[in-house]
JSON list of C-alpha atoms in Angstrom, two decimals:
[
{"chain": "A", "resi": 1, "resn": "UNK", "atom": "CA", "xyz": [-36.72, 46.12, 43.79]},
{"chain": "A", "resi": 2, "resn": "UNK", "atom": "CA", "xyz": [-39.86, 45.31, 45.79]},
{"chain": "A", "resi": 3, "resn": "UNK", "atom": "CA", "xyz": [-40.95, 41.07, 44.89]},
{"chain": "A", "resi": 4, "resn": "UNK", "atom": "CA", "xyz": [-43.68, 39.21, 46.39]},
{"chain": "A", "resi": 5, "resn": "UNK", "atom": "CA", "xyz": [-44.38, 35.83, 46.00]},
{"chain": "A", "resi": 6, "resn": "UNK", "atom": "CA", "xyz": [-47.74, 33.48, 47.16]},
{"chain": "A", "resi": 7, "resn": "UNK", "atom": "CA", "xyz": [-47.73, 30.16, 47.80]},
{"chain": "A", "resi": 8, "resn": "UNK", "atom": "CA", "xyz": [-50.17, 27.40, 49.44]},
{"chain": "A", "resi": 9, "resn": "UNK", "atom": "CA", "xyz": [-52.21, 24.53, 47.85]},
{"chain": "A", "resi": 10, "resn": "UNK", "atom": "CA", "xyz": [-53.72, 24.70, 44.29]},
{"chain": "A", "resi": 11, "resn": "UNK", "atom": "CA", "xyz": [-56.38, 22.28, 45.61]},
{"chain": "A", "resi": 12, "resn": "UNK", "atom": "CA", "xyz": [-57.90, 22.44, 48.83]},
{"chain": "A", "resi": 13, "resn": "UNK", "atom": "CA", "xyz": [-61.54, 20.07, 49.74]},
{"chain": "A", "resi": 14, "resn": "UNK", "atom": "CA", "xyz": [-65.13, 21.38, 51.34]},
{"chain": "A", "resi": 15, "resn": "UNK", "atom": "CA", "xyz": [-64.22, 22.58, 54.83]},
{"chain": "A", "resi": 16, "resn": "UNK", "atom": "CA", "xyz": [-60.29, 22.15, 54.94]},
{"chain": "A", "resi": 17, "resn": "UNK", "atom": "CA", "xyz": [-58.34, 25.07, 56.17]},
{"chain": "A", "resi": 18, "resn": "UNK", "atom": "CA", "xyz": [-56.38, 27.30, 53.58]},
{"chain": "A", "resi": 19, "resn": "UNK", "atom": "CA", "xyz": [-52.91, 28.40, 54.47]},
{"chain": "A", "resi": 20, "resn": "UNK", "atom": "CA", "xyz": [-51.25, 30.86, 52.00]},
{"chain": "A", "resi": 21, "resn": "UNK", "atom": "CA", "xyz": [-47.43, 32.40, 52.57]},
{"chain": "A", "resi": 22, "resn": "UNK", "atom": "CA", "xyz": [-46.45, 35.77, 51.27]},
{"chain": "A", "resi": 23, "resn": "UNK", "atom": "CA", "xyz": [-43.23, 36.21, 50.84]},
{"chain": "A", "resi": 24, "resn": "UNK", "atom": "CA", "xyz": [-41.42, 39.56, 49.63]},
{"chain": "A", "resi": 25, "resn": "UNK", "atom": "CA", "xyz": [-38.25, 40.57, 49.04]},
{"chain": "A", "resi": 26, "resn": "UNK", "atom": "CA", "xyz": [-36.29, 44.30, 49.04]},
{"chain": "A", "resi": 27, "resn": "UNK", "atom": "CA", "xyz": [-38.67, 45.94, 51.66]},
{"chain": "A", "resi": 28, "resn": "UNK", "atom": "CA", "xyz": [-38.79, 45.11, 55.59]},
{"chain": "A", "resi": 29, "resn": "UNK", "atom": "CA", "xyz": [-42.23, 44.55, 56.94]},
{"chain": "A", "resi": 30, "resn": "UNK", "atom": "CA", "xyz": [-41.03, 46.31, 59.89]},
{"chain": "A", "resi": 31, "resn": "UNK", "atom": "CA", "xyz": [-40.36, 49.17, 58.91]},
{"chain": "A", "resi": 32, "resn": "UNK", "atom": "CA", "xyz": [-43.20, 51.55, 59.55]},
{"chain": "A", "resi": 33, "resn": "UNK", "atom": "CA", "xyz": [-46.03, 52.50, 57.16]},
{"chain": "A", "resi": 34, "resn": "UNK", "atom": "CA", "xyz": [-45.63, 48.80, 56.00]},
{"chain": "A", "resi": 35, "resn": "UNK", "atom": "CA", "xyz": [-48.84, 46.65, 55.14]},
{"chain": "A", "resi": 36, "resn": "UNK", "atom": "CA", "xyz": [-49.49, 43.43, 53.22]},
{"chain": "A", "resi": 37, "resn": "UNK", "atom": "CA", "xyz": [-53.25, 42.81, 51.77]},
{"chain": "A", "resi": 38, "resn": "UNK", "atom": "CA", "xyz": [-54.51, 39.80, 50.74]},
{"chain": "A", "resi": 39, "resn": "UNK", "atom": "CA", "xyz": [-57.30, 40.31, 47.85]},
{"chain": "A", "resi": 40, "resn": "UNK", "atom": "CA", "xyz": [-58.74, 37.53, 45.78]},
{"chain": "A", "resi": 41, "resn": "UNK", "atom": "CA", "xyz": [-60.47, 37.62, 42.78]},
{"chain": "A", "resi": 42, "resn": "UNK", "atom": "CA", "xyz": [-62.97, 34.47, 41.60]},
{"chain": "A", "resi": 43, "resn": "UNK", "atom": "CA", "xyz": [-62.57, 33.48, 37.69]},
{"chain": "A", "resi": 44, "resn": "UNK", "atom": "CA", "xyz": [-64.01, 36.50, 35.50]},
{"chain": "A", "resi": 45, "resn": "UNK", "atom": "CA", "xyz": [-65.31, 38.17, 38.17]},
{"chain": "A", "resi": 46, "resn": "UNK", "atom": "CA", "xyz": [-63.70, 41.11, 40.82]},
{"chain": "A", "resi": 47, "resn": "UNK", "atom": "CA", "xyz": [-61.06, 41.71, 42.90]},
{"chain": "A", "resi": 48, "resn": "UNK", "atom": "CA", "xyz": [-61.90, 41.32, 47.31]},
{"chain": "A", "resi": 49, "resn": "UNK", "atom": "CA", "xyz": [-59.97, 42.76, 49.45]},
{"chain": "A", "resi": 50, "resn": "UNK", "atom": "CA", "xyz": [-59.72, 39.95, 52.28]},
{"chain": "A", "resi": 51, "resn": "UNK", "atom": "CA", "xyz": [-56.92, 41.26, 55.21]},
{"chain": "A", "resi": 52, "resn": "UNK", "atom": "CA", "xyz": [-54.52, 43.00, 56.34]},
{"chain": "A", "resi": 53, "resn": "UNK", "atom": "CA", "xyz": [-51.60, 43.54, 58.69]},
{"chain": "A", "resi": 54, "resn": "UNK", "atom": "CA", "xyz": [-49.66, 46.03, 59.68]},
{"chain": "A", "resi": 55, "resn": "UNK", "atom": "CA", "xyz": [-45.98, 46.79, 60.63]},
{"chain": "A", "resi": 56, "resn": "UNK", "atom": "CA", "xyz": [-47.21, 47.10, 64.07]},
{"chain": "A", "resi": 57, "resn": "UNK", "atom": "CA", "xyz": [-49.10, 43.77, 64.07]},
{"chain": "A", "resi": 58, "resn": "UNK", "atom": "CA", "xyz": [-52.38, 45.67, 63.61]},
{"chain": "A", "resi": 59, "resn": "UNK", "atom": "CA", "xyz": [-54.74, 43.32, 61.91]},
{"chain": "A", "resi": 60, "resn": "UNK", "atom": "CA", "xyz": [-57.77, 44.43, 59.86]},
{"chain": "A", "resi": 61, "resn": "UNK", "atom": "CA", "xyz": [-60.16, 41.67, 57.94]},
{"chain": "A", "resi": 62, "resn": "UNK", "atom": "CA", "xyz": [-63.18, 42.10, 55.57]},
{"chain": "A", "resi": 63, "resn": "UNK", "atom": "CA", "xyz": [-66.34, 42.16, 57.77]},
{"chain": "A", "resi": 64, "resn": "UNK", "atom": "CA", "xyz": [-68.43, 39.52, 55.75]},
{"chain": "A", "resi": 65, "resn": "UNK", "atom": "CA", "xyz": [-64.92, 36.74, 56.06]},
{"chain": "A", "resi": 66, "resn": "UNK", "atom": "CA", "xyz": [-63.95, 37.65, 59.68]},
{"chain": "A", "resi": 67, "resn": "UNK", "atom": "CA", "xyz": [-65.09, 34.68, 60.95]},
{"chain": "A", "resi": 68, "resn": "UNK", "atom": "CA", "xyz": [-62.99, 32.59, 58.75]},
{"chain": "A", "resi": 69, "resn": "UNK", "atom": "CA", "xyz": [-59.33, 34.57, 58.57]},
{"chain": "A", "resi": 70, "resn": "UNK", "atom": "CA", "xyz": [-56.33, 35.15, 60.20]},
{"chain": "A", "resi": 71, "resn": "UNK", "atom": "CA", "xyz": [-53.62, 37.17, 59.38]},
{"chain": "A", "resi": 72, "resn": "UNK", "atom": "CA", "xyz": [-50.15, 37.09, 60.87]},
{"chain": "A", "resi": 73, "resn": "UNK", "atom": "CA", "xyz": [-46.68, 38.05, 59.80]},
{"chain": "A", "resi": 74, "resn": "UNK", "atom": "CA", "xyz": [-42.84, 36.75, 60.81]},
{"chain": "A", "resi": 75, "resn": "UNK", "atom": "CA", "xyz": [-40.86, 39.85, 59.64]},
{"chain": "A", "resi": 76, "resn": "UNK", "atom": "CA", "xyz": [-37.88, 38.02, 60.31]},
{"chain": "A", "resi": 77, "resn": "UNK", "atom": "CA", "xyz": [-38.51, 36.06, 57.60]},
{"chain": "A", "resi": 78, "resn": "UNK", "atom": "CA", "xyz": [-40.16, 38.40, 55.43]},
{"chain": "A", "resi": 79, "resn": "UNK", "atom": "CA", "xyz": [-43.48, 36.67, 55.47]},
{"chain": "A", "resi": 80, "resn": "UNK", "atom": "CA", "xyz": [-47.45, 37.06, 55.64]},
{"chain": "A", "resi": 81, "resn": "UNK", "atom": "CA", "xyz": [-49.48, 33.95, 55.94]},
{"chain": "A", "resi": 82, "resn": "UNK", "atom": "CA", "xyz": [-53.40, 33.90, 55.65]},
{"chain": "A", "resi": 83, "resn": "UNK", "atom": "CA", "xyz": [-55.46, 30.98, 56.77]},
{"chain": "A", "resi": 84, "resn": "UNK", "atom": "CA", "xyz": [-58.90, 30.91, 55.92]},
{"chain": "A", "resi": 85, "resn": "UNK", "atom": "CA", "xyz": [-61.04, 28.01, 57.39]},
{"chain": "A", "resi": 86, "resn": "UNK", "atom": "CA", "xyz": [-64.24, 26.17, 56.29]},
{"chain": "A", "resi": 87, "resn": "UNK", "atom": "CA", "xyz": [-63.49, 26.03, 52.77]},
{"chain": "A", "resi": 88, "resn": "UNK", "atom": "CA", "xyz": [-66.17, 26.15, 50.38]},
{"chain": "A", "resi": 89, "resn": "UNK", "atom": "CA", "xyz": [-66.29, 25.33, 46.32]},
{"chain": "A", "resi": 90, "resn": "UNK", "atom": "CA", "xyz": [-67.21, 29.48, 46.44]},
{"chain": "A", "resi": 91, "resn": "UNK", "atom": "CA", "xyz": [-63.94, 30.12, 47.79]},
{"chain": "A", "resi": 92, "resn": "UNK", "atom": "CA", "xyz": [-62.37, 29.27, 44.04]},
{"chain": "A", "resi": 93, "resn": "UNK", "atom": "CA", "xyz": [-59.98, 31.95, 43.13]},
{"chain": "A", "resi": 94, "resn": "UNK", "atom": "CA", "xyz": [-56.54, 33.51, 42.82]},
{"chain": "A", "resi": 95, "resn": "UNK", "atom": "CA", "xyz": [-55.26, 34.74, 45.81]},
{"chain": "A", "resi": 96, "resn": "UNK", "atom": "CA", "xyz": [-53.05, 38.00, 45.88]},
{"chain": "A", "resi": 97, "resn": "UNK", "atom": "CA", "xyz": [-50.64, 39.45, 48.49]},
{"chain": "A", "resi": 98, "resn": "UNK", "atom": "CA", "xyz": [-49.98, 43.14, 47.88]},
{"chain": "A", "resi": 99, "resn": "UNK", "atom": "CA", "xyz": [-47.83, 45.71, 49.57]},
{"chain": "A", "resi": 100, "resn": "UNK", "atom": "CA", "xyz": [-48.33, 49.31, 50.58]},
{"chain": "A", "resi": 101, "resn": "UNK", "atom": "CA", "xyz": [-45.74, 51.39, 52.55]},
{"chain": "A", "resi": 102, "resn": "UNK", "atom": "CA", "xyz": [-46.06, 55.40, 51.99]},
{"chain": "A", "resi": 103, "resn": "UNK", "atom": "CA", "xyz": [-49.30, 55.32, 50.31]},
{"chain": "A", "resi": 104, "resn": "UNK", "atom": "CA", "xyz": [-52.55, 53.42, 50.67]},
{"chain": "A", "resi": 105, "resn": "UNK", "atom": "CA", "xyz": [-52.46, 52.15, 47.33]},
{"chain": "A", "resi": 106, "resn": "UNK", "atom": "CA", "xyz": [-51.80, 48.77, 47.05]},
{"chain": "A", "resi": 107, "resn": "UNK", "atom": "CA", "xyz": [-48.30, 49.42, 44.87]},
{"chain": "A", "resi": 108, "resn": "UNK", "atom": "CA", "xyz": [-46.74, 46.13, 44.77]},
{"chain": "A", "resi": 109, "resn": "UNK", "atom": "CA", "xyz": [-48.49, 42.67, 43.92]},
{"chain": "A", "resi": 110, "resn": "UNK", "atom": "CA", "xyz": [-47.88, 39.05, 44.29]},
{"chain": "A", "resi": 111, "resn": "UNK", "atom": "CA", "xyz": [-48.41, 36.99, 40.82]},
{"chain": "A", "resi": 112, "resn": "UNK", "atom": "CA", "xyz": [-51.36, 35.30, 42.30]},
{"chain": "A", "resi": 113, "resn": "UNK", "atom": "CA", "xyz": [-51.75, 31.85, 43.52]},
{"chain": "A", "resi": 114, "resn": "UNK", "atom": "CA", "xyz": [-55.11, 29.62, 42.01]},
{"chain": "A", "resi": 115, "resn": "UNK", "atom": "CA", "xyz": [-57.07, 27.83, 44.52]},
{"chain": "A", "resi": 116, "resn": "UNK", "atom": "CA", "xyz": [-59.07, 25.29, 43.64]},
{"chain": "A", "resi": 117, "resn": "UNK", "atom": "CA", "xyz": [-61.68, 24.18, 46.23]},
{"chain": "A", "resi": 118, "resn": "UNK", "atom": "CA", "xyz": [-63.60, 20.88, 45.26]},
{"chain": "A", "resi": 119, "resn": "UNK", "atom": "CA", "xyz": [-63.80, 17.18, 46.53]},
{"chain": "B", "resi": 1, "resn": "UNK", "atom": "CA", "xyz": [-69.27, 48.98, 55.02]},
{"chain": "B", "resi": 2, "resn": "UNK", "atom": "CA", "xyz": [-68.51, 51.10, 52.15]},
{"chain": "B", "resi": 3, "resn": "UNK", "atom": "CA", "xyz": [-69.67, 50.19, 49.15]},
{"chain": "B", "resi": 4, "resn": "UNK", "atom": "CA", "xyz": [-68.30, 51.23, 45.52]},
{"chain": "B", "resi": 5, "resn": "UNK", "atom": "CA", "xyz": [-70.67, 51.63, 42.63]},
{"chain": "B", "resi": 6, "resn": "UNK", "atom": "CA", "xyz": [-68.44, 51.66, 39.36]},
{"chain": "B", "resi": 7, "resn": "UNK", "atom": "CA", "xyz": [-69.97, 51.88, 35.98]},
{"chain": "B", "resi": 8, "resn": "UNK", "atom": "CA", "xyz": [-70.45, 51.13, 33.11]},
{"chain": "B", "resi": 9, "resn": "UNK", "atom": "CA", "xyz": [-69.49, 47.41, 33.83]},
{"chain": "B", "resi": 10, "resn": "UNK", "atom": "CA", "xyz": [-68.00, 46.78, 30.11]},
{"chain": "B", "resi": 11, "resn": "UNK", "atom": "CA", "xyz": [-67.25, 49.22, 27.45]},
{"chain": "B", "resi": 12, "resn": "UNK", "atom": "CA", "xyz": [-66.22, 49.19, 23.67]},
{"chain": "B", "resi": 13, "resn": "UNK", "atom": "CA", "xyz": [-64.35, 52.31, 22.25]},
{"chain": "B", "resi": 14, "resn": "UNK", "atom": "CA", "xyz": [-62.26, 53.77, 19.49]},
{"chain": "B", "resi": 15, "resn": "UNK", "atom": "CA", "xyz": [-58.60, 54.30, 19.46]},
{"chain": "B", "resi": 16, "resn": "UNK", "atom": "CA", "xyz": [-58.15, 58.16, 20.19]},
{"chain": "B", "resi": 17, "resn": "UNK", "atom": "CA", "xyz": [-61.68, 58.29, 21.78]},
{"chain": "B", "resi": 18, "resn": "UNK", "atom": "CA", "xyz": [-62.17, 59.85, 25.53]},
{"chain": "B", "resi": 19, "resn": "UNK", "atom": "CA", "xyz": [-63.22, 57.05, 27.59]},
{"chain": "B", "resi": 20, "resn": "UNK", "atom": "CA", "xyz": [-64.80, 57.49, 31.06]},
{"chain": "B", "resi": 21, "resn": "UNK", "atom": "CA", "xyz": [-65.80, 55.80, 33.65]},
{"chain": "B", "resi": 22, "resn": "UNK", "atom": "CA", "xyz": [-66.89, 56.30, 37.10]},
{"chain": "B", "resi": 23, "resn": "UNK", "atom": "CA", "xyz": [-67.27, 55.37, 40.72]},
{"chain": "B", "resi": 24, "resn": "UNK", "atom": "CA", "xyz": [-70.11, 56.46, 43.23]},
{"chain": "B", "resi": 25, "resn": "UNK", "atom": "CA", "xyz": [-69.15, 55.67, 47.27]},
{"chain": "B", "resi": 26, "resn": "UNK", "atom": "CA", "xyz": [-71.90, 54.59, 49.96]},
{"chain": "B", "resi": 27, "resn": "UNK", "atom": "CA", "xyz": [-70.48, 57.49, 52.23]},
{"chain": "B", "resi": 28, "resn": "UNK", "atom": "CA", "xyz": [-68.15, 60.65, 51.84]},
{"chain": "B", "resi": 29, "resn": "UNK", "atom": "CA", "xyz": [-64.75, 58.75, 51.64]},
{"chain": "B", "resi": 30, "resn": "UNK", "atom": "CA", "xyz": [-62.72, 62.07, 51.11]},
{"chain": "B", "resi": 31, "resn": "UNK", "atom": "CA", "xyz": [-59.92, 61.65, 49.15]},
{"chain": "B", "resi": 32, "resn": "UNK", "atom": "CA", "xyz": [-59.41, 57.84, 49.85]},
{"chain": "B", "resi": 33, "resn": "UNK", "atom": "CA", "xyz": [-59.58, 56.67, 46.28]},
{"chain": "B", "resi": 34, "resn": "UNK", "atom": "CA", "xyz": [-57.85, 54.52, 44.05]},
{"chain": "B", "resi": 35, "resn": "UNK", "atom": "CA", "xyz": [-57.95, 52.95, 40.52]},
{"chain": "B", "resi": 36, "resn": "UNK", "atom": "CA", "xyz": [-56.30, 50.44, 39.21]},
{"chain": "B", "resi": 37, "resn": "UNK", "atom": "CA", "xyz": [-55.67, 48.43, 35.79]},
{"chain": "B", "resi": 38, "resn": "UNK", "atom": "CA", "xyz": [-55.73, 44.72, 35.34]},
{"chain": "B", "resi": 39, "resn": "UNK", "atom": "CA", "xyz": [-54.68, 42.81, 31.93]},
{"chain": "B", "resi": 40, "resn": "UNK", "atom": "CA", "xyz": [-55.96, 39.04, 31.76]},
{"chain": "B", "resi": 41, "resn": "UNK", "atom": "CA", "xyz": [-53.51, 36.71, 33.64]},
{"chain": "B", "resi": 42, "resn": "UNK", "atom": "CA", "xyz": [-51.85, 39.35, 35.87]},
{"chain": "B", "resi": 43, "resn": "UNK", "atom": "CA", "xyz": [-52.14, 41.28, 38.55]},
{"chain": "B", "resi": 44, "resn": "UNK", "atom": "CA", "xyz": [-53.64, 44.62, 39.05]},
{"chain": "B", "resi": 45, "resn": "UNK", "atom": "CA", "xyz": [-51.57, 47.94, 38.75]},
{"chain": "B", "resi": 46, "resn": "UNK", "atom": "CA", "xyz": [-52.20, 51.21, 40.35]},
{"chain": "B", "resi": 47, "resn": "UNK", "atom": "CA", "xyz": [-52.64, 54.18, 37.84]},
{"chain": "B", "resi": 48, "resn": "UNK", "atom": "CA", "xyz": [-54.32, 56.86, 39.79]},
{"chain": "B", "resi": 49, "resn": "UNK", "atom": "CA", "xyz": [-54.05, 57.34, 44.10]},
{"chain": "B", "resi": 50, "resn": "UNK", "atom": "CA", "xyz": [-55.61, 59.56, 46.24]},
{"chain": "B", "resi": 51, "resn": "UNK", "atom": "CA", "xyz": [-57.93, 60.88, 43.56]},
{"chain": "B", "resi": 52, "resn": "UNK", "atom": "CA", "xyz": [-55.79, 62.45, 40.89]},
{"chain": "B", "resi": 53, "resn": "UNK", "atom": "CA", "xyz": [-52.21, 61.52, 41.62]},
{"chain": "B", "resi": 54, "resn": "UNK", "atom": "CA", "xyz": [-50.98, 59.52, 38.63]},
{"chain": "B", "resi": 55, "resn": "UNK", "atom": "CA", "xyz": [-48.55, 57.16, 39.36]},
{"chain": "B", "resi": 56, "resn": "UNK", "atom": "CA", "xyz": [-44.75, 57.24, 38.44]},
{"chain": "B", "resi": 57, "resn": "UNK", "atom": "CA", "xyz": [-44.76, 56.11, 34.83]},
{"chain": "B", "resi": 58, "resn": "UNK", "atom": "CA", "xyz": [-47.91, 56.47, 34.18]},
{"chain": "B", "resi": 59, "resn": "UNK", "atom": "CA", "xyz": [-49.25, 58.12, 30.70]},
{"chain": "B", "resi": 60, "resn": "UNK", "atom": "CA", "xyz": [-50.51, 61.65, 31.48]},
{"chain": "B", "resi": 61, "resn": "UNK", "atom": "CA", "xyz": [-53.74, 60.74, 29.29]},
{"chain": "B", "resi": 62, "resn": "UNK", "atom": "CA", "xyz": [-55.16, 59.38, 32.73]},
{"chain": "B", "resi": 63, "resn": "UNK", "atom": "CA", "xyz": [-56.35, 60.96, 34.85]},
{"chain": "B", "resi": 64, "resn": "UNK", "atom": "CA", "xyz": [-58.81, 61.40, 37.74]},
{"chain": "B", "resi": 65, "resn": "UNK", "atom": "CA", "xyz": [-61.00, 63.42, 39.44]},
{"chain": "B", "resi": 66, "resn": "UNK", "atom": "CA", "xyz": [-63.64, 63.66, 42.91]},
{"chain": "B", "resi": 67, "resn": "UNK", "atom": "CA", "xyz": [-67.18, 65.53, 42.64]},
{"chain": "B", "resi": 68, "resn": "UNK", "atom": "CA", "xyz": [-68.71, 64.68, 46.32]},
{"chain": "B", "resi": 69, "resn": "UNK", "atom": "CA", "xyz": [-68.80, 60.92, 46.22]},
{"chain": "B", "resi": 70, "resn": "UNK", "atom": "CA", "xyz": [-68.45, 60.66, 43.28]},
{"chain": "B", "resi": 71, "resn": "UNK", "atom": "CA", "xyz": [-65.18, 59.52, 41.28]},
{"chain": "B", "resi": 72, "resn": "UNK", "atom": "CA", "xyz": [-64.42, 59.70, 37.43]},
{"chain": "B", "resi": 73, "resn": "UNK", "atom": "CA", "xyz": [-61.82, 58.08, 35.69]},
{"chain": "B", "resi": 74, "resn": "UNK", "atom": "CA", "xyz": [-60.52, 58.97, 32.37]},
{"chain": "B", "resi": 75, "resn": "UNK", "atom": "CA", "xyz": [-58.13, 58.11, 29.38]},
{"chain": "B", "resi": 76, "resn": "UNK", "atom": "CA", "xyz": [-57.82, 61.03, 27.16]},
{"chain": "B", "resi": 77, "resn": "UNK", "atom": "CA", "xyz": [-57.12, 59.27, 24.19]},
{"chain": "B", "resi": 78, "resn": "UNK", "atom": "CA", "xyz": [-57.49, 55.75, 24.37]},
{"chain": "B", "resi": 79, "resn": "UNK", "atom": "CA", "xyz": [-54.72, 53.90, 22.89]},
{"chain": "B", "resi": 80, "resn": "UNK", "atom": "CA", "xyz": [-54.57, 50.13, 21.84]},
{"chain": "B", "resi": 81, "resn": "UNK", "atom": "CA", "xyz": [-52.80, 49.20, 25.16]},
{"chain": "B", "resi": 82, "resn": "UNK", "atom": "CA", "xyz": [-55.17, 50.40, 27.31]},
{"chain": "B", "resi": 83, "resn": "UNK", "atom": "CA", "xyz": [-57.58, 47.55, 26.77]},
{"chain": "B", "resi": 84, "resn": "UNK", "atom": "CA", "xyz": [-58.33, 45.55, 30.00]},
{"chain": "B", "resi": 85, "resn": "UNK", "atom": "CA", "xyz": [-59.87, 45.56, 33.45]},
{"chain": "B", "resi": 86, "resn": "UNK", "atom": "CA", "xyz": [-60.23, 49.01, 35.76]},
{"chain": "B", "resi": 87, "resn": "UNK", "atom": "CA", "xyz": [-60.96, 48.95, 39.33]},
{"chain": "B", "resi": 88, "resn": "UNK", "atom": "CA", "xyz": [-61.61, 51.71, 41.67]},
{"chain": "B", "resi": 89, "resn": "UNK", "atom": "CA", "xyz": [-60.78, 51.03, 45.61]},
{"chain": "B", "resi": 90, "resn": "UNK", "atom": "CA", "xyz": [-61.74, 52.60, 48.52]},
{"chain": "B", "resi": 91, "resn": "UNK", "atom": "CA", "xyz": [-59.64, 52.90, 51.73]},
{"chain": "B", "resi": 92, "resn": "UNK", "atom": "CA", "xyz": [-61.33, 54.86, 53.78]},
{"chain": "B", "resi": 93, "resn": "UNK", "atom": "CA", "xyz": [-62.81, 52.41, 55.91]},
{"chain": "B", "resi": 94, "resn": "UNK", "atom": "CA", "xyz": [-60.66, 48.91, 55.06]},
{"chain": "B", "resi": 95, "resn": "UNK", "atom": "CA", "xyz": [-60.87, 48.30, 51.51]},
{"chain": "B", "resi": 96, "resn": "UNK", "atom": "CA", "xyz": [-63.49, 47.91, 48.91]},
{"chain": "B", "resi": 97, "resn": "UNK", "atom": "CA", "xyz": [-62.85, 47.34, 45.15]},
{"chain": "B", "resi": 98, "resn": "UNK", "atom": "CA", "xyz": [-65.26, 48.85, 42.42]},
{"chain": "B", "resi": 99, "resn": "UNK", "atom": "CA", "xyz": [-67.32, 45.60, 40.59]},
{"chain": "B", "resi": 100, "resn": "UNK", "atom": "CA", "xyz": [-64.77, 46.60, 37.20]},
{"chain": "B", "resi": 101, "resn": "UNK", "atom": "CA", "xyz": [-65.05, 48.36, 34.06]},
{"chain": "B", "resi": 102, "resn": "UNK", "atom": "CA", "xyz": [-64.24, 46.03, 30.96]},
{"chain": "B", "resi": 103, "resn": "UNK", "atom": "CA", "xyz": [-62.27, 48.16, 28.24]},
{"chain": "B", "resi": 104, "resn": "UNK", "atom": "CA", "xyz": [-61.49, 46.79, 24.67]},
{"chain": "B", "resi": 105, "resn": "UNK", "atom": "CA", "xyz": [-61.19, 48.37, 21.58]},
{"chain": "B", "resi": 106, "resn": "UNK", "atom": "CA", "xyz": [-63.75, 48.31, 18.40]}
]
């Protein structure tokens, strides 16, 4: 059974640098076809795809947040961290890790982690 | 970037009514299309993948379907348990999600 789990701050200020870990349990990030997203989704409104990294340490970001993430993975530990810089009261949402492996559908999710940003 | 145009944004319908919605892409994205449903307080699920593949588990009452660039999603018969939050997603180029379709019952 495939688990994922995300964890970070609830409450981050103005400008302060984000740090959220995936972690997932019952699949290997290295084996092939492996990726973890990260999507968000602001109170009441839609879900945004943010990143993502592949078993091969290809990295692929949202065009309009480039600027502000990085993705990176420790398969030995089963993990996906996303940092996300210049924080910014906009930036308010739940934060998702999701898995695909054979298909491009993102097929397994994290619970969601809340992130607060405000001073 | 690829943008998804999914409509209508909310919608109100009968149990045992055909309920439809759709999703219009920026650019041909072939078969690259997803949709997904979300209940309040969880996360999303996959229902539908590459078009018209329903996912293990999955009532046959959805289903999907491709028309150019444009996608259509659709529940049969709706049943009380399909109220909630559908999203279509993109992966041809990245990722893009739909804006959402609101479902509830009348």
């Amino acid at each position: 059974q495939v688990t994922l789990k995300e964890s970070g701050p609830a409450l981050v200020k103005p400008t302060q640098t984000l740090t959220l870990t995936c972690t997932f349990s019952g699949v290997s990030l290295s084996s092939p076809g492996m990726r973890v997203s990260w999507i968000r989704q602001p109170p009441g409104k839609a879900l945004e795809w943010l990143a993502r990294i592949d078993w091969d340490d290809d990295d692929f970001y949202s065009p309009s947040l480039r600027s502000r993430l990085t993705i990176s993975k420790d398969a030995s530990k089963n993990q996906v961290v996303l940092t996300m810089t210049n924080m910014d009261p906009v930036d308010t949402a739940t934060y998702f890790c999701a898995l695909s492996s054979v298909r491009w559908s993102l097929d397994d999710w994290g619970q969601g982690t809340l992130v607060t940003v405000s001073s | 970037d690829i943008q998804m145009t999914q409509s209508p944004s909310s919608l109100s319908a009968s149990v045992g009514d055909r309920v439809t919605i759709t999703c219009q892409a920026s650019q041909d994205i072939r078969h690259y299309l997803n949709w997904y449903q979300q209940k309040p307080g969880r996360a999303p699920k996959v229902l539908i993948y590459d078009v018209s593949n329903l996912e293990r588990g999955v009532p046959s009452r959805f289903s999907g379907s491709r028309s150019g660039t444009d996608f259509t999603f659709t529940i049969s018969s709706l049943q009380p348990e399909d109220t909630g939050t559908y999203y279509c997603q993109q992966y041809h180029t990245l990722v893009t999600f739909g804006q959402g379709t609101r479902l509830d019952i009348k």
